Amino acid sequence: DSLNYTKQYDLSSGDKAATLKLINELAANSTYAIQLFAGNKSMGKMILKTRNGVDDPSFVDLRPMAGDPSALKNALLTAADGATIVLKRGEEYIFEESFSVDKSFKVISEPGFSPAAHIKLNSINVVEGSTINSIIFQDVKISSDFDAGYVFNIQSAGKINNLIFENCQLTDHRGVVRVRALSNSVYFMIENLHINHSIVQNVKDFGVANIGHVNGNIKNTTIQNSTIINAQRFIVTQNRNTNHDESVTVSDVTFYNSPNGGQRLYDYTNGLVTNGVKVTNCLFASSAAGNPRASNNLTVQSINNFSTSDFTGAVIVGLNASGISSANAFVSPSEGNFTLQAPSLFHVGDPRWRP
């Protein structure tokens, strides 16, 4: 237990000006108590736990292969089912064409404070007939092509039980996750889609989650503790009359210019959500959204959601108008800094931006 470890660090004038002190001596997967002093007076104390390390000998470590943009693609071809693949921070890993997977895996950047590893995709598909337990991306940046690219563009039959994005940057995509069965004889399901502590930015007309055929299904969608920037659409269901979703949960999310262009937060043209849509503690800012579209049987819960004064459109029922503009709500939204500066909004949106 690292709570028995004691060391004092003096704060330089530069540390104080930056309100930041980097300490690189902490052990992985350990608990520490941090206490701040002004002279002999304690100014506060917090407990934190460091992340797990990546030196497990069973992990596929790509850090020694720095400079090889095909290293991740090659590792996914040969890795065992359930493998954890470690990427070097700041490196680019490139997939020039669509790439199909048939196994569980986890891809993670090594711990650190420099920019995360950057995965450049065309799109990811699934090998026909595959059942995959889990695919996890953690602490990575994933980009494709704003006009034609996706993170997942699934066109085969099969299933993913858990598709998870944790602490990721998902940027410049036509759509993030698209389940696109090609015919009435093809069926694909994602049991659970989970996006957490992530930033999703610059998404075109296919949205963040998109079901593109009657036989596609994303059963449970959970998006929380995240920021959505410049996404034209959010959740889209097209041409689907059966295989209803079970739940959609959106909580503690900051939406900026999302959805935009008169598009919708959710668009259930034909499908239903058995347990309804629940949106909680979200902040909608600086956008022109359209009214949501769904069957009359869709249950929608809207709890403690707020909008800025420059947000227009009935994006969801029960939206509370804050009367505060985006310029006054955030420190610098044009530069991607959504730190809240309006006290009446300190309790909503992505927690990373709350003082």
Coordinates of C-alpha atoms in Angstrom, one line a residue:
D1 CA 0.0 0.0 0.0
S2 CA 1.6 3.2 -1.1
L3 CA 0.0 5.3 1.6
N4 CA 3.1 4.5 3.7
Y5 CA 5.3 6.3 1.1
T6 CA 6.1 10.0 2.1
K7 CA 8.0 12.5 0.0
Q8 CA 7.9 16.3 -0.1
Y9 CA 8.0 18.3 -3.4
D10 CA 8.5 22.1 -3.4
L11 CA 6.5 24.1 -5.9
S12 CA 8.5 26.4 -8.2
S13 CA 7.1 29.7 -9.4
G14 CA 6.6 28.0 -12.8
D15 CA 4.6 25.2 -11.1
K16 CA 2.4 27.7 -9.4
A17 CA 1.8 29.7 -12.6
A18 CA 0.9 26.6 -14.5
T19 CA -1.1 25.2 -11.5
L20 CA 0.6 21.9 -12.4
K21 CA 3.3 19.7 -11.0
L22 CA 4.4 16.6 -12.9
I23 CA 5.6 13.7 -10.7
N24 CA 7.0 10.7 -12.5
E25 CA 8.1 8.5 -9.6
L26 CA 4.8 6.9 -8.7
A27 CA 4.3 3.1 -9.0
A28 CA 1.6 1.6 -11.2
N29 CA -1.6 0.4 -9.7
S30 CA -0.9 2.0 -6.4
T31 CA -2.8 4.4 -4.0
Y32 CA -1.4 7.7 -2.9
A33 CA -2.5 10.5 -0.6
I34 CA -1.6 14.0 -1.8
Q35 CA -1.7 17.0 0.5
L36 CA -1.0 20.6 -0.4
F37 CA 0.6 23.0 2.1
A38 CA 1.0 26.8 2.3
G39 CA 3.8 27.0 4.8
N40 CA 2.7 24.7 7.6
K41 CA -1.0 25.0 6.8
S42 CA -2.8 22.2 5.0
M43 CA -4.8 23.5 2.0
G44 CA -6.4 20.2 1.2
K45 CA -5.9 16.5 0.6
M46 CA -7.0 14.0 -2.0
I47 CA -6.6 10.3 -2.6
L48 CA -5.7 8.9 -6.0
K49 CA -4.8 5.6 -7.6
T50 CA -2.4 5.3 -10.5
R51 CA -3.2 3.3 -13.6
N52 CA -2.2 -0.3 -14.2
G53 CA 1.2 -0.7 -15.8
V54 CA 1.8 -2.2 -19.3
D55 CA 4.8 -4.3 -18.5
D56 CA 2.9 -7.6 -18.2
P57 CA 4.9 -10.2 -20.3
S58 CA 1.6 -11.4 -21.8
F59 CA 0.9 -8.1 -23.5
V60 CA 1.9 -7.4 -27.1
D61 CA 4.2 -4.5 -26.7
L62 CA 4.6 -2.4 -29.9
R63 CA 6.7 0.3 -28.3
P64 CA 10.0 -1.1 -29.5
M65 CA 8.6 -1.0 -33.1
A66 CA 8.3 2.8 -33.2
G67 CA 8.3 4.2 -36.7
D68 CA 6.4 1.2 -38.2
P69 CA 2.9 2.5 -39.1
S70 CA 1.7 -1.0 -40.0
A71 CA 2.7 -2.5 -36.6
L72 CA -0.8 -2.5 -35.1
K73 CA -2.3 -4.0 -38.2
N74 CA 0.2 -6.8 -38.2
A75 CA -0.2 -7.4 -34.5
L76 CA -4.0 -7.7 -34.8
L77 CA -3.5 -10.3 -37.5
T78 CA -1.3 -12.5 -35.3
A79 CA -2.4 -11.8 -31.7
A80 CA -4.2 -14.4 -29.6
D81 CA -7.9 -13.9 -28.8
G82 CA -8.2 -11.5 -25.8
A83 CA -4.7 -9.9 -26.3
T84 CA -3.8 -6.5 -24.9
I85 CA -1.7 -4.5 -27.4
V86 CA 0.4 -1.6 -26.1
L87 CA 1.1 1.4 -28.3
K88 CA 3.8 4.0 -28.0
R89 CA 2.4 7.5 -27.2
G90 CA 2.7 9.9 -30.1
E91 CA 3.1 7.2 -32.7
E92 CA 0.9 6.8 -35.8
Y93 CA -0.6 3.4 -36.7
I94 CA -2.1 3.4 -40.2
F95 CA -4.8 1.2 -41.8
E96 CA -5.0 2.3 -45.5
E97 CA -7.9 -0.1 -46.3
S98 CA -10.8 -1.5 -44.4
F99 CA -9.6 -4.1 -41.9
S100 CA -11.7 -7.1 -40.6
V101 CA -11.3 -8.6 -37.1
D102 CA -12.5 -11.9 -35.7
K103 CA -11.2 -11.9 -32.1
S104 CA -11.4 -10.0 -28.8
F105 CA -8.6 -7.5 -28.1
K106 CA -7.7 -4.4 -26.1
V107 CA -5.6 -1.6 -27.6
I108 CA -4.1 0.9 -25.2
S109 CA -1.5 3.7 -25.2
E110 CA 1.4 3.4 -22.7
P111 CA 0.9 5.6 -19.6
G112 CA 2.1 9.1 -19.9
F113 CA 1.3 12.8 -20.4
S114 CA 2.3 13.3 -24.0
P115 CA -0.3 12.9 -26.8
A116 CA -1.9 9.4 -27.1
A117 CA -1.1 7.0 -29.9
H118 CA -2.9 7.9 -33.1
I119 CA -4.7 5.2 -35.1
K120 CA -5.6 6.3 -38.7
L121 CA -8.3 4.1 -40.2
N122 CA -10.4 3.6 -43.3
S123 CA -12.8 1.5 -41.2
I124 CA -13.0 -1.7 -39.2
N125 CA -15.3 -4.6 -40.2
V126 CA -15.9 -8.0 -38.7
V127 CA -15.1 -11.3 -40.3
E128 CA -18.2 -13.0 -41.5
G129 CA -19.9 -15.2 -38.8
S130 CA -17.6 -14.1 -36.0
T131 CA -18.8 -13.8 -32.4
I132 CA -16.4 -11.5 -30.5
N133 CA -16.7 -11.1 -26.7
S134 CA -15.0 -7.6 -26.4
I135 CA -13.2 -5.0 -28.3
I136 CA -11.7 -2.2 -26.2
F137 CA -9.8 1.0 -27.2
Q138 CA -8.4 2.9 -24.3
D139 CA -6.4 6.2 -24.2
V140 CA -5.9 6.4 -28.0
K141 CA -6.8 8.8 -30.8
I142 CA -8.7 7.3 -33.7
S143 CA -9.4 9.3 -36.9
S144 CA -10.5 8.3 -40.5
D145 CA -12.0 10.4 -43.3
F146 CA -14.8 13.0 -42.6
D147 CA -16.5 12.3 -45.9
A148 CA -16.2 8.5 -46.1
G149 CA -14.5 7.0 -43.0
Y150 CA -15.7 5.2 -39.9
V151 CA -14.2 3.6 -36.8
F152 CA -16.6 0.6 -37.4
N153 CA -18.5 0.0 -40.6
I154 CA -19.9 -3.5 -40.1
Q155 CA -21.3 -5.2 -43.1
S156 CA -21.1 -8.9 -42.2
A157 CA -23.2 -11.3 -40.0
G158 CA -22.0 -11.9 -36.5
K159 CA -21.9 -10.3 -33.0
I160 CA -19.8 -8.2 -30.6
N161 CA -20.8 -8.5 -27.0
N162 CA -19.0 -5.4 -25.8
L163 CA -17.5 -2.5 -27.8
I164 CA -15.9 0.0 -25.5
F165 CA -14.1 3.3 -26.0
E166 CA -12.5 4.5 -22.8
N167 CA -10.7 7.9 -22.6
C168 CA -10.4 8.1 -26.4
Q169 CA -10.4 10.9 -29.0
L170 CA -12.7 9.9 -31.9
T171 CA -12.3 12.5 -34.6
D172 CA -13.0 13.2 -38.3
H173 CA -15.4 10.4 -39.2
R174 CA -18.5 10.2 -41.4
G175 CA -19.8 7.9 -38.7
V176 CA -18.3 6.4 -35.5
V177 CA -20.0 3.0 -35.2
R178 CA -22.2 1.9 -38.1
V179 CA -23.9 -1.5 -38.2
R180 CA -24.8 -1.9 -41.9
A181 CA -26.2 -5.3 -42.8
L182 CA -26.1 -5.7 -46.6
S183 CA -29.3 -7.8 -47.1
N184 CA -32.3 -9.3 -45.3
S185 CA -30.3 -12.5 -44.8
V186 CA -27.5 -10.8 -42.8
Y187 CA -27.8 -10.1 -39.1
F188 CA -25.3 -8.4 -36.8
M189 CA -25.7 -7.2 -33.2
I190 CA -23.6 -5.2 -30.8
E191 CA -24.9 -6.1 -27.4
N192 CA -23.3 -3.2 -25.6
L193 CA -21.7 0.0 -27.0
H194 CA -20.0 2.0 -24.3
I195 CA -18.3 5.4 -24.8
N196 CA -16.8 6.9 -21.6
H197 CA -14.5 9.7 -20.7
S198 CA -14.0 10.4 -24.4
I199 CA -14.0 13.3 -26.9
V200 CA -15.9 12.8 -30.1
Q201 CA -15.3 15.5 -32.7
N202 CA -16.2 16.3 -36.3
V203 CA -18.7 13.6 -37.2
K204 CA -20.7 13.8 -40.4
D205 CA -24.2 12.6 -41.4
F206 CA -23.9 9.0 -40.1
G207 CA -23.6 10.1 -36.5
V208 CA -22.0 8.5 -33.5
A209 CA -24.1 5.3 -33.5
N210 CA -25.9 4.2 -36.7
I211 CA -28.1 1.2 -37.5
G212 CA -28.4 1.0 -41.2
H213 CA -30.5 -2.0 -42.0
V214 CA -33.5 -4.0 -40.7
N215 CA -31.2 -6.7 -39.4
G216 CA -28.7 -4.5 -37.6
N217 CA -28.9 -3.9 -33.9
I218 CA -27.0 -2.0 -31.2
K219 CA -28.9 -3.3 -28.2
N220 CA -27.6 -1.1 -25.4
T221 CA -25.9 2.2 -26.0
T222 CA -24.2 4.1 -23.1
I223 CA -22.4 7.4 -23.6
Q224 CA -21.2 9.2 -20.5
N225 CA -18.7 11.6 -19.1
S226 CA -17.8 12.7 -22.6
T227 CA -17.8 15.7 -25.0
I228 CA -19.4 15.7 -28.4
I229 CA -18.1 18.5 -30.7
N230 CA -19.4 19.3 -34.2
A231 CA -21.4 16.1 -34.7
Q232 CA -24.1 16.5 -37.3
R233 CA -26.1 13.6 -35.9
F234 CA -25.9 11.5 -32.8
I235 CA -28.0 8.3 -32.8
V236 CA -29.6 7.2 -36.0
T237 CA -31.7 4.2 -36.9
Q238 CA -32.6 3.6 -40.5
N239 CA -35.0 1.1 -42.1
R240 CA -35.4 -1.1 -39.0
N241 CA -38.7 -2.6 -37.9
T242 CA -37.5 -5.5 -35.8
N243 CA -34.7 -6.4 -33.3
H244 CA -35.5 -3.5 -31.1
D245 CA -32.8 -1.9 -28.9
E246 CA -33.1 -2.3 -25.2
S247 CA -31.7 0.9 -23.8
V248 CA -30.0 4.2 -24.7
T249 CA -28.3 6.0 -21.8
V250 CA -26.6 9.4 -22.2
S251 CA -25.3 11.1 -19.0
D252 CA -22.9 13.9 -18.1
V253 CA -22.1 14.8 -21.7
T254 CA -21.2 18.2 -23.1
F255 CA -22.7 18.8 -26.6
Y256 CA -21.2 21.6 -28.6
N257 CA -22.5 22.4 -32.1
S258 CA -24.1 18.9 -31.8
P259 CA -26.4 17.9 -33.3
N260 CA -26.3 20.6 -35.9
G261 CA -27.8 21.6 -39.2
G262 CA -31.3 20.9 -38.0
Q263 CA -30.5 17.2 -37.3
R264 CA -31.6 15.2 -34.3
L265 CA -30.2 13.9 -31.0
Y266 CA -31.9 10.6 -31.8
D267 CA -33.7 9.5 -34.9
Y268 CA -35.7 6.2 -34.6
T269 CA -37.4 6.2 -38.0
N270 CA -38.9 2.7 -37.5
G271 CA -37.3 1.1 -34.5
L272 CA -38.1 1.1 -30.8
V273 CA -36.1 1.1 -27.5
T274 CA -37.7 -1.4 -25.1
N275 CA -36.5 0.4 -22.0
G276 CA -36.5 3.9 -23.5
V277 CA -34.0 6.7 -23.9
K278 CA -32.6 8.3 -20.8
V279 CA -30.7 11.6 -21.0
T280 CA -29.3 13.0 -17.7
N281 CA -27.0 15.9 -16.6
C282 CA -26.2 17.0 -20.2
L283 CA -25.3 20.5 -21.5
F284 CA -26.3 21.5 -25.1
A285 CA -24.4 24.5 -26.5
S286 CA -24.1 26.6 -29.6
S287 CA -26.1 24.6 -32.2
A288 CA -29.3 24.5 -34.3
A289 CA -30.8 21.1 -33.6
G290 CA -33.9 19.5 -35.0
N291 CA -36.7 17.8 -33.1
P292 CA -36.1 14.2 -32.3
R293 CA -38.0 11.6 -34.4
A294 CA -39.3 8.3 -33.0
S295 CA -42.3 6.1 -32.7
N296 CA -45.1 7.3 -30.3
N297 CA -44.3 4.3 -28.2
L298 CA -40.8 5.5 -27.3
T299 CA -40.3 6.4 -23.7
V300 CA -37.9 9.3 -23.1
Q301 CA -36.6 10.4 -19.7
S302 CA -34.9 13.8 -19.5
I303 CA -33.4 14.8 -16.2
N304 CA -31.4 17.9 -15.3
N305 CA -30.4 18.8 -18.9
F306 CA -29.5 22.4 -19.8
S307 CA -28.9 24.5 -22.9
T308 CA -27.0 27.7 -23.6
S309 CA -28.8 30.8 -25.0
D310 CA -27.2 30.2 -28.5
F311 CA -28.6 26.7 -28.7
T312 CA -31.9 26.4 -30.7
G313 CA -34.2 23.5 -31.3
A314 CA -36.3 21.1 -29.2
V315 CA -33.5 18.6 -29.0
I316 CA -35.2 16.7 -26.1
V317 CA -38.2 17.2 -23.8
G318 CA -37.7 19.1 -20.6
L319 CA -34.6 21.0 -21.6
N320 CA -33.8 23.8 -19.1
A321 CA -32.8 27.1 -20.7
S322 CA -29.8 28.6 -18.8
G323 CA -30.0 32.0 -20.3
I324 CA -26.1 32.0 -20.6
S325 CA -24.3 32.1 -24.0
S326 CA -21.6 29.6 -24.9
A327 CA -19.0 32.4 -24.8
N328 CA -20.0 33.1 -21.1
A329 CA -20.5 29.5 -20.2
F330 CA -17.1 28.2 -21.3
V331 CA -13.5 29.5 -21.0
S332 CA -12.7 29.2 -24.7
P333 CA -15.0 27.0 -26.8
S334 CA -13.4 28.0 -30.1
E335 CA -10.1 26.5 -28.9
G336 CA -11.8 23.4 -27.5
N337 CA -11.6 24.5 -23.8
F338 CA -15.1 23.8 -22.4
T339 CA -14.1 24.5 -18.8
L340 CA -17.2 25.9 -17.2
Q341 CA -17.1 29.4 -15.8
A342 CA -20.8 30.0 -15.1
P343 CA -21.5 28.7 -11.6
S344 CA -25.1 27.8 -12.3
L345 CA -23.8 25.2 -14.8
F346 CA -21.1 23.6 -12.7
H347 CA -23.2 20.5 -12.1
V348 CA -23.9 19.4 -15.7
G349 CA -22.0 18.2 -18.8
D350 CA -18.7 16.3 -19.0
P351 CA -17.1 16.2 -15.5
R352 CA -13.7 17.0 -17.0
W353 CA -14.8 20.6 -17.6
R354 CA -16.3 21.2 -14.1
P355 CA -14.2 23.4 -11.8

